[in-house]
Structure formats: C-alpha cells, structure tokens
Amino acid sequence: MHRGLVAQRLIPAVRALHGGRLQRVEVVDPQGVLAGPGCGGLGQLPPPCSVWESGTRGSRHRLTNWFANIIVSYIISKGSDPDDRFDREVDVPTALVTGAAHGIGRAIAARLAADGAEVVVADVDGEAAEATATALGARAVRCDVRDEDSVAELAASLDELDVLVNNAGIWRSASLADARRDDVEAVLDTNVVGSWLVTRAVVEKFPDRGGAIVNLTSVLADLGGVGRGLYPASKAAIVALTKQMAAEYAPRGIRVNAVGPGLVLTEGTAGEFADPGLRDAIGAAMPLGRLGNPDDVAAAVAFLASPSAGYVTGQTLFVDGGWSVNGSAFIGTAVQQYLATL
C-alpha cells in the first residue's frame, strides 16, 4: 500500500479520535515498509516509535500502541486498495479450467461462469469440451495437459488470464504390487506434470500484480488408499507443488492454493456407487452424513479464486465431509456392515 493511501485512511481515524486537531501523522506500517529511522513494524514498536500526532499549539503527543492497533484495524475495515497485489479487481475476469468437460471440472467452470467470469473450458475430450462450453456460454479448447505442444497451443489462445484451475487428472486402480508402469506414468504425467506444464505455459498471461491458481488434489493425499495405485502419491505431490508455486509466484501477487475433494458423486465415481444401498451406507458413515457433490468442490474453488481469499496462499482445503477427521477405517467398517445385511 502506498504512503499516500495509508495517510488517507489514517487521517480520518486520528481526526475522529482527537477532535480534528491533526496537523501531521507519521505511520509505521505492519510490514515495516514505511517505518522511519529506528522504528520496526507495529509488532516490534517501542513506545517512542508509536504513531503520534501534533496538536495545534505544536505540542507532540505520542499515541500508545493500543491506539496504533486501533488505526491498523481502521485500515483493515476499509478494505484493501484495488491495486494491491492480493486483491486485483477486474470487470470480467478470465478463468481457465482444465479437465472441465465433465464432473468436478464442469461444476467448477459452471460456478465461475455464474460468478461472472469468462471461462475457458479445456479438456482432452474436445467434443465434450465444446458441449460444456456451449451450455455455459464459455469457450472451449482441446488440450492434452501431458503434451507440451498441446499446452503451448492452449496458452497461445489466451490473451490474458486471472484464474487458473488445474483440475485435469486421472486415476488407475491397482495395488502397488500389481500397478503397471505405463499406468503409473500416465497418472503422474497427467496429475503432476500436467499441472506444472499448464501453469508454466500460462502464468505469463496473468496481470503484472495479482491472480489466483487453484490446484485439485485429493483427501487421499493425506490418507493414502489401498488399491489406488500411485494416485494418492500424485495428489500428495500436488500439495507440495502448490506450496512451491505459492512461494515462487508470491512476489507477483499470484496466490496459489489447492482443494482436496473427498468422496464425490460424479460420472467417474458412478461405478463405485452403482449399488444404492452401499452408496447410502458410506454416505451415512461420513461425519456430515452424506457423500459430496461437485458443487461442494466448486464452491471451495470459487472462494479461493476470489478476492475474499486475498490473504490466503500455499494452503490446501479438504472438502471431504469430515472424512479426514475420522481417517479411512470407518468407510471399510460401513461397507462390511452393509454387506452383512445382504
């Protein structure tokens, strides 16, 4: 925040509390950027370095630290400057969602479009991407996130970008002993390398200051999972990649976070829940008493992509109905109890 903007927000507060007697204000900002000689940030202020004002007769009154805190609270209550790097406001933001033709990706694209974004639907299934884009009033681009040339074409199709959602992902069921190398490589290339390739290619389309990236991980990144091949490992890598991206892109004001869905009913999971009784039993076993739906995940992504999360970066938000609170074992118990009733 610029010195002038700080002063504009401080002066009304000081005048209000001191009867309009303000002649001059010196400010020490929370990060120490505007601190004068010998003064640190507000958290380190010794009494002589507190905010002070001079009265009409020239007498100098040091304000105590509690008053400095009041002033800081006043600044926060007024909100951030639109030019601040973590709160860029645009008339119509552009959002790119990969793997957006179906399921969670489609729900994310729909939510961002409903929130007013111009959405680009990217998917390896070009025909399905076109259908989704038509339904949402969006634009479709066929893209295989594993292929650098395809990703480069995607980047070239963008004039600018404000939000990137790395949702494209696959999984292959297998025990670690039975997993095949080609399946493992496909999972890692799509889920991890693909997210990196897309981000690397489009990040220069972001504004000079600001923007948001949301990566899709999974609750299995935290819990693991029997018979899931290297899918949990790939999603754990996304958590680490999110932190690395957050650190590297923070100087540009780009926030990077991740969302980790739990058990969500989509086209991709329909086979696992073909038995309605089993589906209901597992849903009832969840701490929140139901399975998730794509809109649950989309809402979390929309929040992290918005200015409301302007001071959040490097974090993973699990949207799992409490699954990670209880661990994995209770689901197996629910399945066993259901099977015992058959």
Tab-separated table of C-alpha atoms in Angstrom:
chain	number	residue	atom	x	y	z
A	1	MET	CA	0.000	0.000	0.000
A	2	HIS	CA	1.349	3.435	-0.922
A	3	ARG	CA	2.239	6.019	1.780
A	4	GLY	CA	-0.403	8.409	0.437
A	5	LEU	CA	-3.128	5.787	0.677
A	6	VAL	CA	-2.108	4.914	4.225
A	7	ALA	CA	-2.273	8.566	5.202
A	8	GLN	CA	-5.681	8.981	3.562
A	9	ARG	CA	-7.042	6.148	5.692
A	10	LEU	CA	-5.299	7.129	8.908
A	11	ILE	CA	-6.147	10.816	8.936
A	12	PRO	CA	-9.937	10.398	9.348
A	13	ALA	CA	-9.381	7.967	12.216
A	14	VAL	CA	-6.952	10.225	14.044
A	15	ARG	CA	-9.113	13.289	13.488
A	16	ALA	CA	-12.177	11.442	14.739
A	17	LEU	CA	-10.416	10.434	17.941
A	18	HIS	CA	-8.657	13.748	18.506
A	19	GLY	CA	-11.298	16.296	17.676
A	20	GLY	CA	-9.943	17.378	14.316
A	21	ARG	CA	-6.659	18.717	15.785
A	22	LEU	CA	-4.433	16.786	13.406
A	23	GLN	CA	-1.579	18.606	11.742
A	24	ARG	CA	0.823	15.774	10.919
A	25	VAL	CA	0.860	11.997	11.169
A	26	GLU	CA	3.781	9.612	10.848
A	27	VAL	CA	2.904	5.982	10.206
A	28	VAL	CA	4.723	2.732	10.831
A	29	ASP	CA	3.077	0.131	8.629
A	30	PRO	CA	2.628	-3.527	9.705
A	31	GLN	CA	5.386	-4.792	7.405
A	32	GLY	CA	7.857	-2.052	8.239
A	33	VAL	CA	7.848	-0.697	4.681
A	34	LEU	CA	7.077	2.861	5.734
A	35	ALA	CA	8.918	2.803	9.048
A	36	GLY	CA	11.070	5.799	9.895
A	37	PRO	CA	14.590	5.615	11.367
A	38	GLY	CA	14.746	3.381	14.389
A	39	CYS	CA	11.225	2.038	14.040
A	40	GLY	CA	10.321	-1.545	13.209
A	41	GLY	CA	6.940	-2.984	12.293
A	42	LEU	CA	3.966	-2.427	14.557
A	43	GLY	CA	4.580	-5.739	16.259
A	44	GLN	CA	8.016	-4.521	17.393
A	45	LEU	CA	7.174	-0.921	18.262
A	46	PRO	CA	8.774	0.507	21.399
A	47	PRO	CA	6.706	3.334	22.901
A	48	PRO	CA	8.818	6.137	21.303
A	49	CYS	CA	8.026	4.770	17.856
A	50	SER	CA	4.277	4.608	18.243
A	51	VAL	CA	2.083	6.611	15.914
A	52	TRP	CA	1.969	10.227	17.062
A	53	GLU	CA	0.263	13.472	16.109
A	54	SER	CA	0.999	17.126	16.765
A	55	GLY	CA	-1.631	19.460	18.177
A	56	THR	CA	-2.474	22.975	17.061
A	57	ARG	CA	-0.017	24.506	19.523
A	58	GLY	CA	2.815	22.332	18.250
A	59	SER	CA	2.843	20.059	21.268
A	60	ARG	CA	3.708	16.493	20.336
A	61	HIS	CA	1.638	13.633	21.748
A	62	ARG	CA	2.816	10.074	21.342
A	63	LEU	CA	-0.032	7.695	20.891
A	64	THR	CA	0.272	4.383	22.652
A	65	ASN	CA	0.486	1.017	20.948
A	66	TRP	CA	-3.153	0.290	21.620
A	67	PHE	CA	-4.072	3.349	19.577
A	68	ALA	CA	-1.765	2.167	16.794
A	69	ASN	CA	-3.708	-1.076	16.793
A	70	ILE	CA	-6.968	0.856	16.507
A	71	ILE	CA	-5.584	2.637	13.462
A	72	VAL	CA	-4.479	-0.615	11.852
A	73	SER	CA	-7.958	-2.035	12.477
A	74	TYR	CA	-9.407	1.044	10.817
A	75	ILE	CA	-7.296	0.455	7.718
A	76	ILE	CA	-8.360	-3.186	7.539
A	77	SER	CA	-12.023	-2.284	7.971
A	78	LYS	CA	-11.781	-0.019	4.945
A	79	GLY	CA	-10.558	-2.894	2.794
A	80	SER	CA	-7.565	-3.182	0.519
A	81	ASP	CA	-6.591	-0.851	-2.259
A	82	PRO	CA	-7.817	-2.306	-5.589
A	83	ASP	CA	-4.274	-2.051	-6.895
A	84	ASP	CA	-2.861	-4.180	-4.075
A	85	ARG	CA	-1.355	-7.374	-5.409
A	86	PHE	CA	-3.615	-9.742	-3.455
A	87	ASP	CA	-6.886	-8.031	-4.375
A	88	ARG	CA	-6.918	-7.251	-8.056
A	89	GLU	CA	-10.367	-6.253	-9.238
A	90	VAL	CA	-11.294	-6.589	-12.905
A	91	ASP	CA	-14.593	-6.016	-14.678
A	92	VAL	CA	-14.749	-9.507	-16.192
A	93	PRO	CA	-12.031	-11.928	-15.036
A	94	THR	CA	-10.882	-14.706	-17.340
A	95	ALA	CA	-10.729	-18.199	-15.840
A	96	LEU	CA	-9.158	-21.312	-17.359
A	97	VAL	CA	-10.298	-24.695	-16.046
A	98	THR	CA	-8.560	-27.851	-17.243
A	99	GLY	CA	-10.395	-31.171	-17.289
A	100	ALA	CA	-13.579	-29.113	-17.387
A	101	ALA	CA	-15.773	-31.177	-19.703
A	102	HIS	CA	-17.156	-33.477	-17.016
A	103	GLY	CA	-17.727	-33.921	-13.297
A	104	ILE	CA	-15.978	-31.665	-10.826
A	105	GLY	CA	-14.257	-29.683	-13.570
A	106	ARG	CA	-17.566	-28.907	-15.249
A	107	ALA	CA	-19.070	-27.827	-11.918
A	108	ILE	CA	-16.103	-25.523	-11.300
A	109	ALA	CA	-16.431	-23.985	-14.755
A	110	ALA	CA	-20.175	-23.509	-14.217
A	111	ARG	CA	-19.658	-21.855	-10.831
A	112	LEU	CA	-17.002	-19.453	-12.112
A	113	ALA	CA	-19.192	-18.578	-15.090
A	114	ALA	CA	-22.147	-17.965	-12.765
A	115	ASP	CA	-19.916	-15.693	-10.701
A	116	GLY	CA	-19.259	-13.577	-13.779
A	117	ALA	CA	-16.014	-14.939	-15.210
A	118	GLU	CA	-15.267	-15.531	-18.858
A	119	VAL	CA	-14.459	-19.238	-18.698
A	120	VAL	CA	-12.204	-21.261	-20.960
A	121	VAL	CA	-13.124	-24.959	-20.852
A	122	ALA	CA	-10.043	-27.067	-21.594
A	123	ASP	CA	-10.221	-30.839	-21.906
A	124	VAL	CA	-8.566	-33.677	-23.787
A	125	ASP	CA	-12.070	-34.624	-24.956
A	126	GLY	CA	-12.599	-31.790	-27.409
A	127	GLU	CA	-16.171	-32.708	-28.327
A	128	ALA	CA	-17.262	-32.836	-24.686
A	129	ALA	CA	-15.431	-29.571	-24.018
A	130	GLU	CA	-17.408	-27.916	-26.810
A	131	ALA	CA	-20.684	-29.237	-25.397
A	132	THR	CA	-19.872	-27.962	-21.906
A	133	ALA	CA	-18.708	-24.599	-23.207
A	134	THR	CA	-21.885	-24.188	-25.258
A	135	ALA	CA	-24.037	-24.944	-22.229
A	136	LEU	CA	-22.147	-22.435	-20.086
A	137	GLY	CA	-21.679	-19.701	-22.652
A	138	ALA	CA	-17.939	-20.295	-22.426
A	139	ARG	CA	-15.103	-21.021	-24.857
A	140	ALA	CA	-13.675	-24.494	-25.459
A	141	VAL	CA	-10.096	-25.514	-26.186
A	142	ARG	CA	-8.964	-29.081	-26.690
A	143	CYS	CA	-5.843	-29.700	-24.628
A	144	ASP	CA	-3.872	-32.734	-23.518
A	145	VAL	CA	-2.065	-31.443	-20.431
A	146	ARG	CA	0.610	-34.137	-20.851
A	147	ASP	CA	1.647	-32.819	-24.261
A	148	GLU	CA	3.823	-29.691	-24.342
A	149	ASP	CA	2.748	-28.725	-27.862
A	150	SER	CA	-0.920	-29.005	-26.919
A	151	VAL	CA	-0.334	-26.924	-23.798
A	152	ALA	CA	1.552	-24.317	-25.839
A	153	GLU	CA	-1.429	-24.038	-28.199
A	154	LEU	CA	-3.706	-23.557	-25.200
A	155	ALA	CA	-1.506	-20.754	-23.873
A	156	ALA	CA	-1.354	-19.098	-27.290
A	157	SER	CA	-5.158	-18.999	-27.414
A	158	LEU	CA	-5.298	-16.814	-24.291
A	159	ASP	CA	-4.956	-13.036	-24.356
A	160	GLU	CA	-4.998	-12.689	-20.583
A	161	LEU	CA	-5.805	-14.742	-17.514
A	162	ASP	CA	-6.899	-14.048	-13.951
A	163	VAL	CA	-7.737	-17.517	-12.612
A	164	LEU	CA	-6.250	-20.920	-13.420
A	165	VAL	CA	-7.788	-24.133	-12.094
A	166	ASN	CA	-5.590	-27.196	-12.632
A	167	ASN	CA	-8.303	-29.829	-12.428
A	168	ALA	CA	-7.297	-32.338	-15.123
A	169	GLY	CA	-6.492	-35.670	-13.531
A	170	ILE	CA	-6.861	-39.431	-13.861
A	171	TRP	CA	-6.528	-42.456	-11.615
A	172	ARG	CA	-5.823	-46.130	-12.111
A	173	SER	CA	-6.907	-48.710	-9.544
A	174	ALA	CA	-4.267	-51.259	-8.588
A	175	SER	CA	-2.297	-52.444	-5.610
A	176	LEU	CA	1.303	-51.285	-5.501
A	177	ALA	CA	2.356	-54.836	-6.370
A	178	ASP	CA	0.082	-55.026	-9.404
A	179	ALA	CA	0.396	-51.458	-10.704
A	180	ARG	CA	1.750	-51.282	-14.248
A	181	ARG	CA	4.457	-48.817	-15.150
A	182	ASP	CA	2.515	-47.300	-18.050
A	183	ASP	CA	-0.473	-46.654	-15.767
A	184	VAL	CA	1.767	-45.111	-13.116
A	185	GLU	CA	3.417	-42.837	-15.675
A	186	ALA	CA	0.045	-41.800	-17.090
A	187	VAL	CA	-1.204	-40.824	-13.625
A	188	LEU	CA	1.922	-38.866	-12.723
A	189	ASP	CA	2.168	-37.214	-16.141
A	190	THR	CA	-1.446	-36.068	-16.060
A	191	ASN	CA	-1.882	-35.126	-12.428
A	192	VAL	CA	1.515	-33.668	-11.551
A	193	VAL	CA	3.494	-32.916	-14.696
A	194	GLY	CA	0.360	-31.686	-16.463
A	195	SER	CA	-0.392	-29.169	-13.715
A	196	TRP	CA	3.184	-27.904	-13.902
A	197	LEU	CA	3.203	-27.704	-17.707
A	198	VAL	CA	-0.046	-25.737	-17.867
A	199	THR	CA	0.955	-23.356	-15.091
A	200	ARG	CA	4.370	-22.729	-16.607
A	201	ALA	CA	2.827	-22.038	-20.014
A	202	VAL	CA	0.050	-19.660	-18.966
A	203	VAL	CA	1.469	-17.844	-15.945
A	204	GLU	CA	2.780	-15.030	-18.140
A	205	LYS	CA	-0.819	-14.342	-19.144
A	206	PHE	CA	-1.556	-13.183	-15.596
A	207	PRO	CA	-1.524	-9.455	-14.819
A	208	ASP	CA	1.613	-7.781	-13.520
A	209	ARG	CA	0.190	-7.959	-9.993
A	210	GLY	CA	-2.439	-10.451	-8.939
A	211	GLY	CA	-4.299	-13.555	-9.980
A	212	ALA	CA	-5.147	-16.920	-8.463
A	213	ILE	CA	-4.259	-20.536	-9.170
A	214	VAL	CA	-6.200	-23.427	-7.633
A	215	ASN	CA	-4.844	-26.959	-7.961
A	216	LEU	CA	-7.022	-30.024	-7.407
A	217	THR	CA	-5.585	-32.599	-5.039
A	218	SER	CA	-7.477	-35.256	-3.032
A	219	VAL	CA	-8.145	-36.270	0.543
A	220	LEU	CA	-6.137	-39.395	-0.361
A	221	ALA	CA	-3.046	-37.181	-0.446
A	222	ASP	CA	-3.412	-37.072	3.323
A	223	LEU	CA	-4.881	-40.524	3.981
A	224	GLY	CA	-3.441	-42.772	1.299
A	225	GLY	CA	-5.634	-45.522	-0.050
A	226	VAL	CA	-5.479	-49.273	-0.572
A	227	GLY	CA	-5.682	-50.330	-4.209
A	228	ARG	CA	-5.336	-46.823	-5.623
A	229	GLY	CA	-2.014	-47.287	-7.379
A	230	LEU	CA	0.079	-44.119	-7.280
A	231	TYR	CA	-2.933	-41.819	-7.363
A	232	PRO	CA	-2.560	-40.797	-3.682
A	233	ALA	CA	1.147	-40.129	-4.241
A	234	SER	CA	0.364	-37.967	-7.268
A	235	LYS	CA	-2.093	-35.917	-5.249
A	236	ALA	CA	0.359	-35.553	-2.367
A	237	ALA	CA	2.786	-34.171	-4.934
A	238	ILE	CA	0.147	-31.577	-5.864
A	239	VAL	CA	0.086	-30.370	-2.251
A	240	ALA	CA	3.858	-29.885	-2.345
A	241	LEU	CA	3.711	-28.314	-5.804
A	242	THR	CA	1.077	-25.880	-4.555
A	243	LYS	CA	3.377	-24.697	-1.779
A	244	GLN	CA	6.277	-24.301	-4.187
A	245	MET	CA	4.158	-22.359	-6.669
A	246	ALA	CA	2.846	-20.160	-3.863
A	247	ALA	CA	6.385	-19.302	-2.784
A	248	GLU	CA	7.670	-18.634	-6.291
A	249	TYR	CA	4.704	-16.593	-7.515
A	250	ALA	CA	4.025	-14.590	-4.339
A	251	PRO	CA	6.318	-11.714	-5.434
A	252	ARG	CA	3.993	-11.283	-8.420
A	253	GLY	CA	0.919	-11.292	-6.208
A	254	ILE	CA	-0.329	-14.593	-7.612
A	255	ARG	CA	-1.964	-16.706	-4.931
A	256	VAL	CA	-1.780	-20.496	-5.237
A	257	ASN	CA	-3.923	-22.882	-3.210
A	258	ALA	CA	-5.304	-26.398	-3.509
A	259	VAL	CA	-8.664	-28.069	-2.943
A	260	GLY	CA	-8.824	-31.732	-1.944
A	261	PRO	CA	-12.179	-33.424	-2.570
A	262	GLY	CA	-13.300	-36.466	-0.632
A	263	LEU	CA	-15.856	-38.967	-1.947
A	264	VAL	CA	-17.797	-37.037	-4.583
A	265	LEU	CA	-20.563	-38.415	-6.792
A	266	THR	CA	-19.559	-37.853	-10.429
A	267	GLU	CA	-19.603	-39.752	-13.700
A	268	GLY	CA	-16.148	-41.022	-12.822
A	269	THR	CA	-17.186	-42.481	-9.469
A	270	ALA	CA	-20.577	-43.792	-10.584
A	271	GLY	CA	-19.247	-47.334	-10.909
A	272	GLU	CA	-18.094	-47.380	-7.300
A	273	PHE	CA	-21.568	-46.415	-6.110
A	274	ALA	CA	-23.700	-48.437	-8.517
A	275	ASP	CA	-25.302	-50.160	-5.529
A	276	PRO	CA	-27.645	-47.563	-3.964
A	277	GLY	CA	-27.565	-49.323	-0.612
A	278	LEU	CA	-23.771	-49.240	-0.474
A	279	ARG	CA	-23.758	-45.603	-1.546
A	280	ASP	CA	-26.205	-44.682	1.200
A	281	ALA	CA	-24.272	-46.669	3.816
A	282	ILE	CA	-20.981	-44.935	3.010
A	283	GLY	CA	-22.672	-41.539	2.888
A	284	ALA	CA	-24.312	-42.108	6.265
A	285	ALA	CA	-20.937	-43.083	7.735
A	286	MET	CA	-19.433	-39.718	6.814
A	287	PRO	CA	-19.229	-37.283	9.748
A	288	LEU	CA	-21.518	-34.894	7.838
A	289	GLY	CA	-23.837	-37.747	6.898
A	290	ARG	CA	-23.614	-37.682	3.108
A	291	LEU	CA	-21.337	-38.014	0.107
A	292	GLY	CA	-20.073	-34.907	-1.613
A	293	ASN	CA	-21.268	-33.451	-4.872
A	294	PRO	CA	-19.336	-31.451	-7.478
A	295	ASP	CA	-20.919	-28.181	-6.371
A	296	ASP	CA	-19.359	-28.605	-2.920
A	297	VAL	CA	-15.923	-28.610	-4.515
A	298	ALA	CA	-16.759	-25.817	-6.947
A	299	ALA	CA	-17.776	-23.541	-4.081
A	300	ALA	CA	-14.409	-24.031	-2.386
A	301	VAL	CA	-12.540	-23.349	-5.619
A	302	ALA	CA	-14.590	-20.212	-6.257
A	303	PHE	CA	-13.759	-18.918	-2.782
A	304	LEU	CA	-10.021	-19.476	-3.164
A	305	ALA	CA	-10.099	-17.844	-6.600
A	306	SER	CA	-11.886	-14.758	-5.309
A	307	PRO	CA	-10.651	-11.587	-3.577
A	308	SER	CA	-12.338	-12.904	-0.409
A	309	ALA	CA	-9.314	-15.221	-0.095
A	310	GLY	CA	-6.919	-12.390	-0.870
A	311	TYR	CA	-4.614	-13.195	2.063
A	312	VAL	CA	-4.603	-16.965	1.566
A	313	THR	CA	-1.840	-18.733	-0.343
A	314	GLY	CA	0.001	-22.045	-0.158
A	315	GLN	CA	-2.904	-23.775	1.593
A	316	THR	CA	-4.873	-26.965	0.939
A	317	LEU	CA	-8.583	-27.026	1.736
A	318	PHE	CA	-10.046	-30.515	2.070
A	319	VAL	CA	-13.708	-30.717	1.058
A	320	ASP	CA	-14.430	-34.189	2.362
A	321	GLY	CA	-17.407	-34.070	4.710
A	322	GLY	CA	-15.104	-34.838	7.628
A	323	TRP	CA	-13.546	-37.975	6.123
A	324	SER	CA	-10.044	-36.877	7.055
A	325	VAL	CA	-11.170	-36.269	10.633
A	326	ASN	CA	-12.054	-39.936	11.166
A	327	GLY	CA	-9.447	-41.500	8.887
A	328	SER	CA	-10.097	-44.219	6.335
A	329	ALA	CA	-11.067	-47.190	8.518
A	330	PHE	CA	-14.678	-46.152	9.164
A	331	ILE	CA	-15.543	-46.455	5.482
A	332	GLY	CA	-14.387	-50.069	5.429
A	333	THR	CA	-16.448	-50.700	8.538
A	334	ALA	CA	-19.514	-49.186	6.872
A	335	VAL	CA	-19.001	-51.380	3.817
A	336	GLN	CA	-18.642	-54.519	5.945
A	337	GLN	CA	-21.763	-53.686	7.931
A	338	TYR	CA	-23.734	-53.140	4.750
A	339	LEU	CA	-22.517	-56.375	3.160
A	340	ALA	CA	-23.513	-58.239	6.314
A	341	THR	CA	-27.119	-57.194	5.727
A	342	LEU	CA	-27.297	-58.753	2.255
